[in-house]
Amino acid sequence: KAGVTQTPRYLIKTRGQQVTLSCSPISGHRSVSWYQQTPGQGLQFLFEYFSETQRNKGNFPGRFSGRQFSNSRSEMNVSTLELGDSALYLCASSLGPSNSPLHFGNGTRLTVT
Amino acid sequence: KNEVEQSPQNLTAQEGEFITINCSYSVGISALHWLQQHPGGGIVSLFMLSSGKKKHGRLIATINIQEKHSSLHITASHPRDSAVYICAVIGGETSGSRLTFGEGTQLTVNP
C-alpha cells in the first residue's frame, strides 16, 4: 500500500506570492490533517479535513486555507506569503475517528525569500 | 506553560543503555501519540495510547491518565534510534486529528 505522498518536496517562493501544497493520503483514508513545523514554534496543527469538510482548524490567519477532494486528496494554500511562513509542512492521513493511527508524509519544505 | 511538556529536551546515551523520555500534559485527552522524526523531516507514528501500556520490539510506551503522564522507553538502545521523539495529544472525541505537540526530545545514541 502506498504511503502518504506530499508534493512538491521543496519549494522556494518570494514574499507576497501564494503557494499550493498537495497531499495524497493512503488509499481508504478519509481524514487528512496538516501541520506546520518551524524551529521557533515547533509543530502546530493547521487544519483537518474529513470527507471533504473541514473538521478542525488551528490558530492560523486566514491566509492559510485548504480543501479536500472527493478522492480524499487535499491541498493547502498560503496566500500573500511572509518570511515567517518558511517551514516544513506535513500532512497526515487516517481512517477518520480520533483514535485512528496517523500516517505522515515526508513533508514539503517551503522557503520564502 | 505549554499544554504538553517533554523531558529531557536532549538526551545522549551509549549503545545498549535503557532510555526513558517523559511527557506530561495539562488537558483532558482522548489519546496520546509518540512520534519519531529523523533528520530530513519525515515523521513516523510509534504508538497511539489511551490507557495502559503498549510494546513494539524494543520500544515500550505507558500512560497514566490520572496523573496525566506518559513515558516512552527504549531498551538496548542503538545508534539507529537517534532521532527526535515527540509526544502529541488529542483533546477529545470531537478533536479528530487536532494534535497538540510537545517540543520534542533529541536523542543521540553513540556506538
Short mmCIF file of C-alpha atoms in Angstrom, two decimals:
data_model
loop_
_atom_site.label_atom_id
_atom_site.label_comp_id
_atom_site.label_asym_id
_atom_site.label_seq_id
_atom_site.Cartn_x
_atom_site.Cartn_y
_atom_site.Cartn_z
CA LYS A 1 0.00 0.00 0.00
CA ALA A 2 1.47 3.37 -0.98
CA GLY A 3 2.15 5.79 1.85
CA VAL A 4 1.14 9.42 2.20
CA THR A 5 2.58 11.44 -0.67
CA GLN A 6 3.30 15.14 -0.45
CA THR A 7 4.30 17.28 -3.39
CA PRO A 8 6.45 19.12 -4.01
CA ARG A 9 9.23 18.18 -1.57
CA TYR A 10 10.91 21.57 -1.77
CA LEU A 11 9.64 24.97 -2.79
CA ILE A 12 11.16 28.44 -2.88
CA LYS A 13 8.82 31.42 -3.13
CA THR A 14 9.06 35.17 -2.78
CA ARG A 15 7.23 37.30 -0.22
CA GLY A 16 3.76 38.23 -1.42
CA GLN A 17 3.35 35.19 -3.67
CA GLN A 18 0.97 32.34 -2.99
CA VAL A 19 1.65 28.62 -2.84
CA THR A 20 -0.33 25.40 -3.07
CA LEU A 21 0.83 22.17 -1.48
CA SER A 22 -0.64 18.76 -2.20
CA CYS A 23 -1.20 15.68 -0.07
CA SER A 24 -2.37 12.28 -1.31
CA PRO A 25 -3.47 10.08 1.59
CA ILE A 26 -3.25 6.33 1.95
CA SER A 27 -5.96 4.63 -0.06
CA GLY A 28 -9.12 4.32 2.01
CA HIS A 29 -8.18 7.08 4.45
CA ARG A 30 -10.80 9.82 4.67
CA SER A 31 -9.08 12.21 7.08
CA VAL A 32 -6.20 14.48 6.11
CA SER A 33 -4.62 16.85 8.60
CA TRP A 34 -1.97 19.49 8.04
CA TYR A 35 0.80 20.70 10.34
CA GLN A 36 3.46 23.41 10.25
CA GLN A 37 6.88 22.85 11.78
CA THR A 38 9.29 25.73 12.44
CA PRO A 39 12.40 25.91 14.63
CA GLY A 40 10.79 28.58 16.81
CA GLN A 41 7.25 27.26 17.24
CA GLY A 42 7.75 23.54 16.76
CA LEU A 43 4.89 21.51 15.33
CA GLN A 44 1.50 23.22 15.13
CA PHE A 45 -1.85 21.97 13.85
CA LEU A 46 -3.19 23.84 10.83
CA PHE A 47 -6.46 22.11 9.89
CA GLU A 48 -8.11 18.77 9.28
CA TYR A 49 -10.44 17.62 6.56
CA PHE A 50 -12.75 14.64 6.69
CA SER A 51 -14.96 13.62 3.77
CA GLU A 52 -14.39 16.99 2.03
CA THR A 53 -15.39 19.00 5.13
CA GLN A 54 -13.10 20.97 7.40
CA ARG A 55 -13.47 19.28 10.79
CA ASN A 56 -10.94 21.27 12.82
CA LYS A 57 -8.90 24.42 12.41
CA GLY A 58 -5.84 25.63 14.25
CA ASN A 59 -4.91 29.19 15.19
CA PHE A 60 -3.55 30.42 11.90
CA PRO A 61 -4.54 33.52 9.91
CA GLY A 62 -6.99 33.34 7.05
CA ARG A 63 -4.11 33.35 4.56
CA PHE A 64 -3.85 29.64 5.29
CA SER A 65 -6.63 27.62 3.70
CA GLY A 66 -7.23 24.13 2.49
CA ARG A 67 -9.62 21.81 0.81
CA GLN A 68 -10.23 18.15 0.25
CA PHE A 69 -11.43 16.50 -2.90
CA SER A 70 -13.82 13.58 -3.33
CA ASN A 71 -10.87 11.18 -3.69
CA SER A 72 -9.60 12.41 -0.26
CA ARG A 73 -6.58 14.18 -1.75
CA SER A 74 -6.05 17.50 -0.03
CA GLU A 75 -4.42 20.78 -0.88
CA MET A 76 -3.40 23.64 1.33
CA ASN A 77 -2.88 27.16 0.10
CA VAL A 78 -0.98 30.02 1.62
CA SER A 79 -1.58 33.44 0.10
CA THR A 80 0.48 36.60 0.47
CA LEU A 81 3.49 34.70 1.73
CA GLU A 82 5.54 36.14 4.59
CA LEU A 83 9.10 35.27 5.60
CA GLY A 84 7.71 33.61 8.73
CA ASP A 85 5.82 31.09 6.61
CA SER A 86 9.10 29.35 5.85
CA ALA A 87 8.61 25.94 7.40
CA LEU A 88 8.22 22.24 6.89
CA TYR A 89 4.58 21.50 6.10
CA LEU A 90 3.47 17.98 6.97
CA CYS A 91 0.26 16.21 6.25
CA ALA A 92 -1.06 13.05 7.84
CA SER A 93 -3.89 10.75 6.90
CA SER A 94 -6.04 8.41 8.94
CA LEU A 95 -9.23 6.42 8.62
CA GLY A 96 -11.08 9.19 10.43
CA PRO A 97 -12.04 8.66 14.08
CA SER A 98 -9.84 10.41 16.64
CA ASN A 99 -8.49 7.05 17.82
CA SER A 100 -7.19 6.14 14.37
CA PRO A 101 -3.44 5.85 13.86
CA LEU A 102 -1.87 8.66 11.87
CA HIS A 103 0.38 8.20 8.87
CA PHE A 104 2.59 11.13 7.96
CA GLY A 105 4.03 12.21 4.64
CA ASN A 106 7.64 13.33 4.24
CA GLY A 107 6.65 16.98 4.15
CA THR A 108 7.11 19.96 1.87
CA ARG A 109 9.87 22.34 2.85
CA LEU A 110 8.85 25.87 1.93
CA THR A 111 11.37 28.68 1.88
CA VAL A 112 10.10 32.25 1.50
CA THR A 113 12.69 34.83 0.44
CA LYS B 1 3.14 26.81 30.49
CA ASN B 2 2.77 24.55 27.46
CA GLU B 3 -0.12 22.11 27.42
CA VAL B 4 2.33 19.30 26.60
CA GLU B 5 5.76 19.19 28.19
CA GLN B 6 8.52 16.72 27.48
CA SER B 7 11.69 15.93 29.34
CA PRO B 8 14.52 15.83 28.79
CA GLN B 9 14.94 18.16 25.79
CA ASN B 10 18.22 16.49 24.86
CA LEU B 11 19.49 13.06 25.73
CA THR B 12 22.79 11.39 24.88
CA ALA B 13 23.24 7.69 25.59
CA GLN B 14 25.68 4.91 24.89
CA GLU B 15 24.62 2.00 22.77
CA GLY B 16 22.83 -0.60 24.87
CA GLU B 17 21.53 1.79 27.51
CA PHE B 18 17.91 1.89 28.67
CA ILE B 19 16.28 5.21 27.77
CA THR B 20 13.22 6.95 29.16
CA ILE B 21 11.52 10.03 27.73
CA ASN B 22 8.72 11.63 29.70
CA CYS B 23 5.63 13.57 28.64
CA SER B 24 3.23 15.48 30.89
CA TYR B 25 0.07 17.18 29.72
CA SER B 26 -2.38 19.53 31.38
CA VAL B 27 -5.57 18.96 29.37
CA GLY B 28 -8.07 16.15 29.14
CA ILE B 29 -7.22 13.87 26.26
CA SER B 30 -8.73 11.06 24.26
CA ALA B 31 -5.40 9.72 23.01
CA LEU B 32 -1.66 10.34 23.11
CA HIS B 33 0.80 9.74 20.30
CA TRP B 34 4.51 9.10 20.40
CA LEU B 35 6.16 10.16 17.16
CA GLN B 36 9.68 9.75 15.81
CA GLN B 37 11.26 12.26 13.46
CA HIS B 38 14.55 11.60 11.67
CA PRO B 39 16.72 14.29 10.03
CA GLY B 40 15.07 15.24 6.75
CA GLY B 41 11.71 15.65 8.41
CA GLY B 42 9.65 12.50 7.93
CA ILE B 43 7.56 11.55 10.96
CA VAL B 44 6.66 8.03 11.98
CA SER B 45 3.92 7.30 14.48
CA LEU B 46 5.33 4.85 17.03
CA PHE B 47 2.37 4.45 19.38
CA MET B 48 -1.11 5.72 20.00
CA LEU B 49 -2.29 5.23 23.58
CA SER B 50 -5.43 5.95 25.51
CA SER B 51 -4.64 3.74 28.51
CA GLY B 52 -2.14 1.25 29.88
CA LYS B 53 0.93 0.10 28.05
CA LYS B 54 1.99 -0.88 24.54
CA LYS B 55 5.13 -2.63 23.34
CA HIS B 56 6.66 -2.88 19.90
CA GLY B 57 10.06 -4.51 19.65
CA ARG B 58 12.46 -2.58 21.88
CA LEU B 59 10.00 0.27 22.40
CA ILE B 60 7.52 0.47 25.27
CA ALA B 61 5.01 3.26 25.88
CA THR B 62 2.97 3.74 29.01
CA ILE B 63 0.31 6.22 30.02
CA ASN B 64 -1.23 7.15 33.37
CA ILE B 65 -4.44 9.04 32.66
CA GLN B 66 -5.00 10.07 36.30
CA GLU B 67 -1.52 11.59 36.57
CA LYS B 68 -1.62 12.99 33.00
CA HIS B 69 1.75 11.45 32.26
CA SER B 70 3.24 9.16 29.63
CA SER B 71 6.67 7.62 29.16
CA LEU B 72 8.48 6.19 26.17
CA HIS B 73 11.14 3.59 26.95
CA ILE B 74 13.79 2.23 24.60
CA THR B 75 15.55 -0.92 25.72
CA ALA B 76 19.01 -1.84 24.41
CA SER B 77 19.35 1.46 22.56
CA HIS B 78 21.10 1.55 19.20
CA PRO B 79 22.62 4.38 17.13
CA ARG B 80 19.76 4.00 14.64
CA ASP B 81 17.40 5.11 17.45
CA SER B 82 18.95 8.59 17.21
CA ALA B 83 16.08 10.90 16.29
CA VAL B 84 13.69 13.45 17.75
CA TYR B 85 10.87 11.87 19.76
CA ILE B 86 7.69 13.89 20.02
CA CYS B 87 4.72 13.46 22.30
CA ALA B 88 1.36 14.71 20.98
CA VAL B 89 -2.13 14.64 22.45
CA ILE B 90 -5.65 14.73 21.06
CA GLY B 91 -8.03 16.73 23.20
CA GLY B 92 -11.29 14.83 22.95
CA GLU B 93 -13.60 12.70 20.86
CA THR B 94 -14.51 15.62 18.59
CA SER B 95 -10.89 16.70 18.12
CA GLY B 96 -10.25 14.39 15.17
CA SER B 97 -6.58 14.68 14.30
CA ARG B 98 -6.09 18.05 16.04
CA LEU B 99 -2.82 17.27 17.79
CA THR B 100 -1.08 19.42 20.37
CA PHE B 101 2.63 18.68 20.37
CA GLY B 102 5.41 18.70 22.89
CA GLU B 103 8.69 20.34 21.96
CA GLY B 104 10.41 17.04 21.30
CA THR B 105 13.37 15.20 22.77
CA GLN B 106 16.54 14.99 20.70
CA LEU B 107 18.05 11.56 21.33
CA THR B 108 21.61 10.71 20.32
CA VAL B 109 22.86 7.17 20.82
CA ASN B 110 26.60 6.79 20.47
CA PRO B 111 28.21 3.49 19.44
#
